[in-house]
Short mmCIF file of N, CA and C in Angstrom, two decimals:
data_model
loop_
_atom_site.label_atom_id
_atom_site.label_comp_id
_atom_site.label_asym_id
_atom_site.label_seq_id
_atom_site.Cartn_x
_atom_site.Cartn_y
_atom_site.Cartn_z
N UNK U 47 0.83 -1.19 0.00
CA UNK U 47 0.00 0.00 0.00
C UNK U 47 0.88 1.25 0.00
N UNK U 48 1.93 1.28 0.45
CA UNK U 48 3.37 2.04 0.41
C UNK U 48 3.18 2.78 -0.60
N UNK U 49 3.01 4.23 -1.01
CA UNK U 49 3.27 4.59 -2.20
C UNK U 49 1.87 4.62 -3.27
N UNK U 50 1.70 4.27 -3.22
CA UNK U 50 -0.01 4.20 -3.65
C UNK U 50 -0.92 4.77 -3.13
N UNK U 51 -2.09 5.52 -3.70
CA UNK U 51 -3.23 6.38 -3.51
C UNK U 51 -4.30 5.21 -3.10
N UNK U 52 -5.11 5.93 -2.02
CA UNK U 52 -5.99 4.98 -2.00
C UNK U 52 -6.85 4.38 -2.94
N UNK U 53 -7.18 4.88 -3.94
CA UNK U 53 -7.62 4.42 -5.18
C UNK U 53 -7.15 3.23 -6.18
N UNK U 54 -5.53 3.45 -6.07
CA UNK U 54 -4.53 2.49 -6.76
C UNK U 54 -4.52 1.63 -5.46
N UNK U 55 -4.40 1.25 -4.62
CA UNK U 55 -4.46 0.39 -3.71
C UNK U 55 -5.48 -0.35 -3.27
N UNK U 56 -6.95 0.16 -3.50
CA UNK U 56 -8.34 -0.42 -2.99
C UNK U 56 -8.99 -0.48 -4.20
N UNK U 57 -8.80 0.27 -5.52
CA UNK U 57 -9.99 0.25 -6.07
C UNK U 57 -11.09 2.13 -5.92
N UNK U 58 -11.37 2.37 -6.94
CA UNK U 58 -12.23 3.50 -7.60
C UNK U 58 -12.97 3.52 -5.87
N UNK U 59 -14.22 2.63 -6.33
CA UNK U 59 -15.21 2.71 -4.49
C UNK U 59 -14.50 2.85 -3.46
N UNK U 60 -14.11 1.67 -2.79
CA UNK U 60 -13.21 1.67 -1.98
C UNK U 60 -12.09 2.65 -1.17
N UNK U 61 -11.51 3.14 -2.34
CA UNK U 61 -11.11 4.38 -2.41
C UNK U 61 -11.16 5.63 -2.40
N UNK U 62 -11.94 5.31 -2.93
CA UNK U 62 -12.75 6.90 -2.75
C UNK U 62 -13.50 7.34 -1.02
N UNK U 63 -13.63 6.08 -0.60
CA UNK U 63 -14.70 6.16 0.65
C UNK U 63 -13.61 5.91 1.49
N UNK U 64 -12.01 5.79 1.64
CA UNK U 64 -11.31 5.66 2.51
C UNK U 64 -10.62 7.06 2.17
N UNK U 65 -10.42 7.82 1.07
CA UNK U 65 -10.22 9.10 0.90
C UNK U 65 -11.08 10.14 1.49
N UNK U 66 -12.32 9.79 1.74
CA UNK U 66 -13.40 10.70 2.09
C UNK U 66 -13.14 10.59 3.89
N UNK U 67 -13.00 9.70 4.36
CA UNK U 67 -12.30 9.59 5.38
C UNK U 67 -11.03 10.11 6.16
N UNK U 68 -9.95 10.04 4.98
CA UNK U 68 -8.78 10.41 5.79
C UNK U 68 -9.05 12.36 5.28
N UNK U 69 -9.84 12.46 4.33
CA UNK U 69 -10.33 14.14 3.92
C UNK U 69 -11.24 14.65 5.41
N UNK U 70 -11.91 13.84 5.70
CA UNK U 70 -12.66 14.22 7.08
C UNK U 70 -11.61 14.49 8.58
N UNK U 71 -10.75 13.56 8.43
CA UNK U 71 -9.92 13.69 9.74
C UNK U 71 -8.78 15.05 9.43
N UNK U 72 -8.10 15.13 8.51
CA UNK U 72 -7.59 16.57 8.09
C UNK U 72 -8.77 17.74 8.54
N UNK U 73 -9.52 17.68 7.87
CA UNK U 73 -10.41 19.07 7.98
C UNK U 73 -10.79 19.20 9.59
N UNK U 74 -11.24 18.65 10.43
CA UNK U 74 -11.32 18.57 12.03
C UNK U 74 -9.90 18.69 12.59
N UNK U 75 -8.84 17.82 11.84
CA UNK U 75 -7.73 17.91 12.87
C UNK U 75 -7.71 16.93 13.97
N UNK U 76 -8.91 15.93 14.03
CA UNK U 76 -8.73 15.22 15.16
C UNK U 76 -8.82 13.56 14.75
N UNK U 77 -8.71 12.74 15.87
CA UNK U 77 -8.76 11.26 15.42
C UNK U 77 -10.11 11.22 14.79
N UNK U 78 -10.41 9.84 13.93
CA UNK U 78 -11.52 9.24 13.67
C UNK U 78 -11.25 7.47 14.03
N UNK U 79 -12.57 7.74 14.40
CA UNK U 79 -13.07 5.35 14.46
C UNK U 79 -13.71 5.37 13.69
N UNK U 80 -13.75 4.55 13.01
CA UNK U 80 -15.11 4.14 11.80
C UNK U 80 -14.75 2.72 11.81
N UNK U 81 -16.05 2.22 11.74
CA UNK U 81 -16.09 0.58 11.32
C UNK U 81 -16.40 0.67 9.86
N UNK U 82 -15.93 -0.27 8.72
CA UNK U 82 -15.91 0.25 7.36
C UNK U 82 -15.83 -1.38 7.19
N UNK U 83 -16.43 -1.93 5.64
CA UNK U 83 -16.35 -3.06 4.96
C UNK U 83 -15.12 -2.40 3.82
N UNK U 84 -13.96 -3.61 3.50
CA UNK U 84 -13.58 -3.18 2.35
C UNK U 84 -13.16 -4.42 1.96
N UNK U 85 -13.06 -4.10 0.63
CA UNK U 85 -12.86 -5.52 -0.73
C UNK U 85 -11.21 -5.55 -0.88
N UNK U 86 -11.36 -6.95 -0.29
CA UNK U 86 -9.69 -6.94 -0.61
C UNK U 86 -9.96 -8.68 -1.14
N UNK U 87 -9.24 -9.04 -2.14
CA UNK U 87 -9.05 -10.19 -2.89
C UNK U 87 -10.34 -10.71 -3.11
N UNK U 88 -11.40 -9.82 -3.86
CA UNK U 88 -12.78 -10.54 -3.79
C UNK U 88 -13.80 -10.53 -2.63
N UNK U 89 -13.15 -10.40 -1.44
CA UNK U 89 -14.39 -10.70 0.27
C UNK U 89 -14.06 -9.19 0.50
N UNK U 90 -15.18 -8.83 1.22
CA UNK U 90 -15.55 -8.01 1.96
C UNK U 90 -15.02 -8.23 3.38
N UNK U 91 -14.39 -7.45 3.61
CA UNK U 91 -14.02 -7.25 5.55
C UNK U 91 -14.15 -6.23 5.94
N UNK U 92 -14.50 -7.13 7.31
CA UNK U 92 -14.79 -5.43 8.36
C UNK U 92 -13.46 -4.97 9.24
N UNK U 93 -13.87 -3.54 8.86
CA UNK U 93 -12.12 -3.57 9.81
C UNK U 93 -12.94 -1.96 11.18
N UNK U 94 -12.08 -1.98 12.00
CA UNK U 94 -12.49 -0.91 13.06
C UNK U 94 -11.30 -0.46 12.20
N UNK U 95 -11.17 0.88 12.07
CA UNK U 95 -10.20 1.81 11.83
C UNK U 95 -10.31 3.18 12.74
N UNK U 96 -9.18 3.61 12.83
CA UNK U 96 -8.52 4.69 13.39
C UNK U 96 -7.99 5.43 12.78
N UNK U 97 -7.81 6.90 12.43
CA UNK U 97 -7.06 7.90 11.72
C UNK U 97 -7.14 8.93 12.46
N UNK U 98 -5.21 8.87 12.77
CA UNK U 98 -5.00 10.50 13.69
C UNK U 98 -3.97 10.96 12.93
N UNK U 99 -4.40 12.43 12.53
CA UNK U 99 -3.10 13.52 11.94
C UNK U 99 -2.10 13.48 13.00
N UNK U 100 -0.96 13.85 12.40
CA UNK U 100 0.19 13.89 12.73
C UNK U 100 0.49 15.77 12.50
N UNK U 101 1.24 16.26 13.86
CA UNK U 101 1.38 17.95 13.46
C UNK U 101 2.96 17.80 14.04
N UNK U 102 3.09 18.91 13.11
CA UNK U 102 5.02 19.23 13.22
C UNK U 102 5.18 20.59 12.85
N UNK U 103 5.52 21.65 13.78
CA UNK U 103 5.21 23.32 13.92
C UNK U 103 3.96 23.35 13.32
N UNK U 104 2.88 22.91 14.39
CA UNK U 104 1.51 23.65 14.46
C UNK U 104 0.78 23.54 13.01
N UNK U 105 1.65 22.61 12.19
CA UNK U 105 0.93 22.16 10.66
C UNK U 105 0.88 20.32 10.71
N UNK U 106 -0.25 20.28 10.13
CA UNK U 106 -0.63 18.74 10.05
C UNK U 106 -0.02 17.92 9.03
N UNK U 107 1.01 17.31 9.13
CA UNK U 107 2.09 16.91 8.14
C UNK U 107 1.56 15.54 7.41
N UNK U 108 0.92 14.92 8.42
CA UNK U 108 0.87 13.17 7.80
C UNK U 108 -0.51 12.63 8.83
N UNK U 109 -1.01 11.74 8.12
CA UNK U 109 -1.90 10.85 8.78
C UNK U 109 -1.47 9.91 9.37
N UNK U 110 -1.87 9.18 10.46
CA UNK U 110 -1.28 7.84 10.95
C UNK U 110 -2.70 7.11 10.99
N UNK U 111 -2.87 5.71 10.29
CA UNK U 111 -3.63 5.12 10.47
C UNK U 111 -3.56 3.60 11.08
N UNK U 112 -4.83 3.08 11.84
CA UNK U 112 -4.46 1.76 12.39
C UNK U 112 -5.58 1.06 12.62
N UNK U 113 -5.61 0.10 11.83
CA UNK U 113 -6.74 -0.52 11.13
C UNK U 113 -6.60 -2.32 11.39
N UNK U 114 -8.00 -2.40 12.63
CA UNK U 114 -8.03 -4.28 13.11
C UNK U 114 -9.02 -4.58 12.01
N UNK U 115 -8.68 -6.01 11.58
CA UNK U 115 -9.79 -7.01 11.08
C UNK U 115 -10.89 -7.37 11.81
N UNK U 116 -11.64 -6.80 11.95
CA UNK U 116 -12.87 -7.51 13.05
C UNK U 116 -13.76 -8.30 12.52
N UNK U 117 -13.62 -8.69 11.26
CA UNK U 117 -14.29 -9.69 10.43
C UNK U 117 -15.14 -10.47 11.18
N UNK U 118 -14.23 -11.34 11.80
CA UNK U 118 -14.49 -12.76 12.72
C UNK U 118 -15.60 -12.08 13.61
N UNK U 119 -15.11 -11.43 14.59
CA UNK U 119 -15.40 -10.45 15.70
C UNK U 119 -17.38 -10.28 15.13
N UNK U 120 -17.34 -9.43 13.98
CA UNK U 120 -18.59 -9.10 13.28
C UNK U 120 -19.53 -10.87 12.93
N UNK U 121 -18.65 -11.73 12.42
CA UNK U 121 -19.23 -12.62 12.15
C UNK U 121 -20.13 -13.22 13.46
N UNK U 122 -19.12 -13.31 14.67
CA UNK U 122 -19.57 -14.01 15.48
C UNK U 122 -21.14 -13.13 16.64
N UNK U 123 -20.49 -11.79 16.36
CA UNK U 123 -21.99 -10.78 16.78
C UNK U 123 -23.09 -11.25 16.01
N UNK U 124 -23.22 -11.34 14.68
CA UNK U 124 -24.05 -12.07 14.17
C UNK U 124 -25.00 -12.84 14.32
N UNK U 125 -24.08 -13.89 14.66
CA UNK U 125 -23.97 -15.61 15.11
C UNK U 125 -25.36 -15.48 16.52
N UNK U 126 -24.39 -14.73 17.38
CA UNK U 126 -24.82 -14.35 18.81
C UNK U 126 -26.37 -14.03 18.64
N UNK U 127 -26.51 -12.48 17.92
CA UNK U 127 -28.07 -12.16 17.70
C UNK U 127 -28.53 -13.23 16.94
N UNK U 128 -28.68 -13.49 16.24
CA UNK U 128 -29.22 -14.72 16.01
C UNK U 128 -29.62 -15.91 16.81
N UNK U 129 -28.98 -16.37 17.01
CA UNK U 129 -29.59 -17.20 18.54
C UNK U 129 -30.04 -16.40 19.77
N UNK U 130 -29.89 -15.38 19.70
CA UNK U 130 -30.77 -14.35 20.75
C UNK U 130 -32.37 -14.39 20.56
N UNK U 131 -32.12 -14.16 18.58
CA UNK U 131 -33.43 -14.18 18.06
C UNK U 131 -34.27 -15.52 18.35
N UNK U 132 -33.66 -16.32 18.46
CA UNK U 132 -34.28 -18.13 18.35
C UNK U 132 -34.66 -18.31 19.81
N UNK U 133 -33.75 -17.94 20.57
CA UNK U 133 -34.37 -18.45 22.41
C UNK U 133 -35.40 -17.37 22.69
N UNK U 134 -35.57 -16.36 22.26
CA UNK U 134 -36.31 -15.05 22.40
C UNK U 134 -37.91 -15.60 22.19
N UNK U 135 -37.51 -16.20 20.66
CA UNK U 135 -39.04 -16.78 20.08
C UNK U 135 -39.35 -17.81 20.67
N UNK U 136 -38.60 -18.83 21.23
CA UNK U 136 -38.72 -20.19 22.11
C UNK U 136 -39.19 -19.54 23.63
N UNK U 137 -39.05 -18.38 24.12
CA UNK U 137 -38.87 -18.44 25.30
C UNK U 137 -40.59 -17.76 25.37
N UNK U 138 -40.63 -16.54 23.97
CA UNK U 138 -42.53 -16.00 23.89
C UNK U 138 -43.35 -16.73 23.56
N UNK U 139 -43.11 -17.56 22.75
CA UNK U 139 -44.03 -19.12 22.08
C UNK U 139 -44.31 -20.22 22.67
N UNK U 140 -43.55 -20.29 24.16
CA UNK U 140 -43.70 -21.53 24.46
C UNK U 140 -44.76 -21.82 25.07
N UNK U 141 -45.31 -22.63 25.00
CA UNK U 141 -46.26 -23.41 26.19
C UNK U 141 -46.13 -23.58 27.21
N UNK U 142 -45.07 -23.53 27.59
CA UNK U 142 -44.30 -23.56 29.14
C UNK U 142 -44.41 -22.35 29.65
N UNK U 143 -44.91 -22.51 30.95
CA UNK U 143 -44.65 -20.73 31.73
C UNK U 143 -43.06 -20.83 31.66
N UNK U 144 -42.29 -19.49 31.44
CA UNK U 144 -41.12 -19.65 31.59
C UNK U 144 -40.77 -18.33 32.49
N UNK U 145 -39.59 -18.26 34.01
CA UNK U 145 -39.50 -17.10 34.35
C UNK U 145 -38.03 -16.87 34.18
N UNK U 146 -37.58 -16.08 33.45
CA UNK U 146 -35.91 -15.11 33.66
C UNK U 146 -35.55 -14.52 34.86
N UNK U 147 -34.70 -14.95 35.26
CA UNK U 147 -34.26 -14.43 36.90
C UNK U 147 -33.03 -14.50 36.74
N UNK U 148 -32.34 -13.86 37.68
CA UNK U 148 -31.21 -13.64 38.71
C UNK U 148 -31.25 -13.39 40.02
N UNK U 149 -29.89 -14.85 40.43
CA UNK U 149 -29.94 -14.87 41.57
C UNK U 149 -29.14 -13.85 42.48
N UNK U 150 -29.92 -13.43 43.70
CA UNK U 150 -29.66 -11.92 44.36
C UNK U 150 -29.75 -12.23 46.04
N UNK U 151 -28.76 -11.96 46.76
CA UNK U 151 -28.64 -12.73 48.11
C UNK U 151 -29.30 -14.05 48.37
N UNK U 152 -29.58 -14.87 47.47
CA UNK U 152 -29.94 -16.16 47.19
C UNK U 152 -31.58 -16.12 47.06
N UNK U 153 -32.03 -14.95 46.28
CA UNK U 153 -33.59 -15.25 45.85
C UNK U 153 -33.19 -14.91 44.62
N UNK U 154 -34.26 -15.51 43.61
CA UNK U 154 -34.46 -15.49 42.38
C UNK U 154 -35.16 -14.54 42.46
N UNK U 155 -34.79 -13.64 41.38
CA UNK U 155 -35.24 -12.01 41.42
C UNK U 155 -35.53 -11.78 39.62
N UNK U 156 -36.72 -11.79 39.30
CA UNK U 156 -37.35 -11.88 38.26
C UNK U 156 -37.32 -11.09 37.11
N UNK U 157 -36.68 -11.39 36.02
CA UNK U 157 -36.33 -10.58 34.64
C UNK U 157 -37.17 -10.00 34.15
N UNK U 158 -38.08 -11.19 33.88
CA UNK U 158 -38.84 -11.02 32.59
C UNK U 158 -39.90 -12.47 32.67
N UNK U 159 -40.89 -12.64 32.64
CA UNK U 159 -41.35 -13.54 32.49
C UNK U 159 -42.61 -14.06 30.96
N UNK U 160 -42.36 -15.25 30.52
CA UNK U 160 -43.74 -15.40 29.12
C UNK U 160 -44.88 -15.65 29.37
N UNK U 161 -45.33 -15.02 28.50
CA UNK U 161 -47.02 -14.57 28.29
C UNK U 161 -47.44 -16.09 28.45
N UNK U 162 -46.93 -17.12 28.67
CA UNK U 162 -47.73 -18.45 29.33
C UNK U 162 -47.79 -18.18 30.84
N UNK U 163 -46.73 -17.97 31.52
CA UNK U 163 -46.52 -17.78 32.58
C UNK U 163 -47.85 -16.74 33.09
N UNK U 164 -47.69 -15.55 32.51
CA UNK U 164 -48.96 -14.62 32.81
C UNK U 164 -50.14 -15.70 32.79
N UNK U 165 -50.35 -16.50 31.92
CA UNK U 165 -51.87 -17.36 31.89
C UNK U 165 -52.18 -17.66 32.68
N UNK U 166 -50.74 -18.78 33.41
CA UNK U 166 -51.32 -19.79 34.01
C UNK U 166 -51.24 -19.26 35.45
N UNK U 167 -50.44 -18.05 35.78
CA UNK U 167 -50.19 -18.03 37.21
C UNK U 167 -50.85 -16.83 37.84
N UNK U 168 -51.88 -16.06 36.24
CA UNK U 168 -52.53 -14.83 36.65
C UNK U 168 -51.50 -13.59 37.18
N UNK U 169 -50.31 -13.47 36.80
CA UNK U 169 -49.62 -12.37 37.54
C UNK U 169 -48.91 -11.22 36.28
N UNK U 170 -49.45 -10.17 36.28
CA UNK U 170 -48.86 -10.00 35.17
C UNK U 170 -47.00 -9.60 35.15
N UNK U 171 -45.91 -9.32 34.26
CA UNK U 171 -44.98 -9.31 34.12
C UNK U 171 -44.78 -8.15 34.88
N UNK U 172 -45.75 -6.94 35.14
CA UNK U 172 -44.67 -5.94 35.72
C UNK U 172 -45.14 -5.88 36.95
N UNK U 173 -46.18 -7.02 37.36
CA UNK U 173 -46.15 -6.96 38.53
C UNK U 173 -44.81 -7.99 39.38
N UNK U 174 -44.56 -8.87 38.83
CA UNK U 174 -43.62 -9.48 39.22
C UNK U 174 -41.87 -9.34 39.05
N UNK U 175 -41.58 -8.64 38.01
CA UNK U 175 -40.17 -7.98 37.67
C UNK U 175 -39.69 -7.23 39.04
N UNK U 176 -38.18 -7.36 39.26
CA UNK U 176 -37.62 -6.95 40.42
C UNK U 176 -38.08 -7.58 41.68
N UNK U 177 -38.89 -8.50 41.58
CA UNK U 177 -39.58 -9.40 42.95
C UNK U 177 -39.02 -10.88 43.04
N UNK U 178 -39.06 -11.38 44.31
CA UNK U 178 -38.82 -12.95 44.47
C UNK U 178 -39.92 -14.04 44.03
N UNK U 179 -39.28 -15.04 42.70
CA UNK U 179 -40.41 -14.95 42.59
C UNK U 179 -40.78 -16.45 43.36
N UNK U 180 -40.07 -16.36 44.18
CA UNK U 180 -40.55 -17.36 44.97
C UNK U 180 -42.14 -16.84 46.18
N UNK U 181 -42.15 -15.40 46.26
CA UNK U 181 -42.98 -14.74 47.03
C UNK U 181 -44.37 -14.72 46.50
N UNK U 182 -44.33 -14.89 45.13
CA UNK U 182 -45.47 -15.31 44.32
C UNK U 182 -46.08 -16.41 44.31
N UNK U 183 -44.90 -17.65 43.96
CA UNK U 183 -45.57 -18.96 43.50
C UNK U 183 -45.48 -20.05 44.57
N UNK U 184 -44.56 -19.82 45.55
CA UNK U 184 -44.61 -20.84 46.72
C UNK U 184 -45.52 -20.36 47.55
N UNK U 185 -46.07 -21.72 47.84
CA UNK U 185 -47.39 -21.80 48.80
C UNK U 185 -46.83 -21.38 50.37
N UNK U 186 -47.36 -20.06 50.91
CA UNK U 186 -46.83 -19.89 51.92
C UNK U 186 -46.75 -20.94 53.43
N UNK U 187 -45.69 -21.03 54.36
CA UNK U 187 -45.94 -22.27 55.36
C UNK U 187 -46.27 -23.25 54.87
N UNK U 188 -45.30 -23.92 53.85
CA UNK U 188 -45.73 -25.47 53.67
C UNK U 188 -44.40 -25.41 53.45
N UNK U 189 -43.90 -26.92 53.07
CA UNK U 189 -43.09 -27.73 52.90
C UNK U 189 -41.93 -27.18 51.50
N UNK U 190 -43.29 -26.29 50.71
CA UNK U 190 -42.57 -25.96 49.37
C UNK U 190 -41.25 -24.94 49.50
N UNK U 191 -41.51 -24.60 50.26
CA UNK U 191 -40.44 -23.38 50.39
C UNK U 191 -39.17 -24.03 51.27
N UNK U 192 -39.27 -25.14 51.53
CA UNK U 192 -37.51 -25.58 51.70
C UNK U 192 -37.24 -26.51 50.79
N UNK U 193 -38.16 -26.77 50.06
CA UNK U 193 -37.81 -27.58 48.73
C UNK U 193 -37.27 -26.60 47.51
N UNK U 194 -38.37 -25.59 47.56
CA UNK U 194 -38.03 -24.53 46.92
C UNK U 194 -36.16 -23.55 46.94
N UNK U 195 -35.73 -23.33 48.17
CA UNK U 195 -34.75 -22.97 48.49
C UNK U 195 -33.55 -24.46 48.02
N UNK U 196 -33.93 -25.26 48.14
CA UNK U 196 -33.21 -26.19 47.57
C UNK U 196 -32.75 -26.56 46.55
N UNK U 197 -33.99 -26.16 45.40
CA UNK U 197 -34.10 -26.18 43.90
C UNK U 197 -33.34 -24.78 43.32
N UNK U 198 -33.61 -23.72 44.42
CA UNK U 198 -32.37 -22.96 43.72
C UNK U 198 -31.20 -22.69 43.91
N UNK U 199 -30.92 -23.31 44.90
CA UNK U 199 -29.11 -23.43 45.02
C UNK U 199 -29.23 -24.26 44.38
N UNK U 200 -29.63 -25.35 43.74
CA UNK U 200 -28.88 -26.33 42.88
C UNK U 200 -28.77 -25.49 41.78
N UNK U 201 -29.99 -24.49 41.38
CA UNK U 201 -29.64 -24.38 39.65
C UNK U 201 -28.69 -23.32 39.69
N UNK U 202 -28.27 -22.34 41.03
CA UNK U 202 -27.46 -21.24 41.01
C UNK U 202 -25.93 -21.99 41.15
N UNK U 203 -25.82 -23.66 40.97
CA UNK U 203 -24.54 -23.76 40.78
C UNK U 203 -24.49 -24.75 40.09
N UNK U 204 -25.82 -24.45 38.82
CA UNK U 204 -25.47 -25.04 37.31
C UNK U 204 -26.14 -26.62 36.99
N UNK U 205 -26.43 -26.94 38.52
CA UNK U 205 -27.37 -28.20 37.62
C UNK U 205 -28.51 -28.05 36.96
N UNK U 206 -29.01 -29.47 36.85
CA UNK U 206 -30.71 -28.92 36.10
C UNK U 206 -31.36 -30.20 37.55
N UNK U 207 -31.57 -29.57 38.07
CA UNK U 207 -32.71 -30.25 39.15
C UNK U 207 -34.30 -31.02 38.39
N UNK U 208 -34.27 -32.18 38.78
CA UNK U 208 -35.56 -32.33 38.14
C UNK U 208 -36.50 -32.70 39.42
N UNK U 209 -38.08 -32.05 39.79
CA UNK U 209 -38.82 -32.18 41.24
C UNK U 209 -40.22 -32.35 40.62
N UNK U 210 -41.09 -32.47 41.22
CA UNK U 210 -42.14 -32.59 40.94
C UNK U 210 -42.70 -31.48 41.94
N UNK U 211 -43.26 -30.16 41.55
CA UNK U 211 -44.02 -29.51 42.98
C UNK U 211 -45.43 -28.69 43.39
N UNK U 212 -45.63 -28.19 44.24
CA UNK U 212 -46.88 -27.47 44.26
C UNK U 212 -46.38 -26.05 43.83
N UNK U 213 -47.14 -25.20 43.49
CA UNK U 213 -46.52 -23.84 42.97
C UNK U 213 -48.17 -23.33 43.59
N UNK U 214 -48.20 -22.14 44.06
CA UNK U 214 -49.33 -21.12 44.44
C UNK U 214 -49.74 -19.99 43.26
N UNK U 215 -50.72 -19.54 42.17
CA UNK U 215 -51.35 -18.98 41.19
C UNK U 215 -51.77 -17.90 42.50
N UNK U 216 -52.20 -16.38 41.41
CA UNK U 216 -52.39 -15.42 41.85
C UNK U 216 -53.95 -15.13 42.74
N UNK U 217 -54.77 -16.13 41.93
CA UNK U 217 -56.30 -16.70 43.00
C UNK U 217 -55.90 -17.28 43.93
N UNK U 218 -54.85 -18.06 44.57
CA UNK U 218 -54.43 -18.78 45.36
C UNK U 218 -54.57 -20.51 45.10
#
């Protein structure tokens, strides 16, 4: 790239839109980030780039640029939303009440819960978000609630517990 215009080095497009770039960081005087696709041997890559002028007596002499492949990086964000998208639709579609929690001085403290869950347990989602939701669905003074406390230290250190139990709905 030594010696070559961005044009002779990338290509007419290419070039032109990495010229329009290092023309933007001159005229400000200051760094730029840009995430940018460019065509090199046929593929498209993503690169994060950086461009900071260089000054020598109070005149801007040279650009310095420094430019990662984040290709992979982009591919795998992708990847990620995508299966975000798939458990998202598994988690609103299901037939299963399902509740999202985090565990918080050892209560399950409620995300988000699915519109099955609302059906079957009568509670709606913002009534239960930021709450235990053990305070909801365990039957108060019975047996459930040290079974209950049991079932979630197991899953807060990664098993999958399997129980059979009573759970308490918002009619009681």
């Amino acid at each position: 790239v030594t010696g070559k215009t961005t044009r002779e080095a990338f290509g007419r497009v290419t070039g032109e839109q990495l010229r329009a770039n290092y023309e933007r960081c001159l005229e400000t005087g200051e760094p730029i980030s840009i995430e940018e696709g460019i065509e090199l041997d046929g593929e498209t890559r993503q690169f994060q780039t950086t461009i900071s002028p260089v000054e020598t007596g109070g005149q801007i002499t040279h650009l310095v640029g420094v430019a990662h492949d984040i290709t992979e990086r982009k591919r795998r964000e992708r990847e990620l939303e995508a299966q975000y998208d798939r458990l998202h639709a598994l988690f609103a579609n299901s037939q299963a009440a399902i509740v999202e929690y985090v565990i918080e001085d050892d209560e399950p403290i409620v995300e988000d819960v699915n519109d099955r869950f609302e059906e079957l347990f009568g509670y709606d989602t913002e009534e239960v978000v930021g709450e235990s939701i053990d305070d909801y669905i365990i039957p108060p003074e019975s047996r459930e609630a040290f079974e209950a406390a049991r079932l979630n230290a197991q899953i807060e250190r990664g098993e999958d517990p399997q129980a059979e139990v009573t759970r308490r709905t918002a009619d009681g």
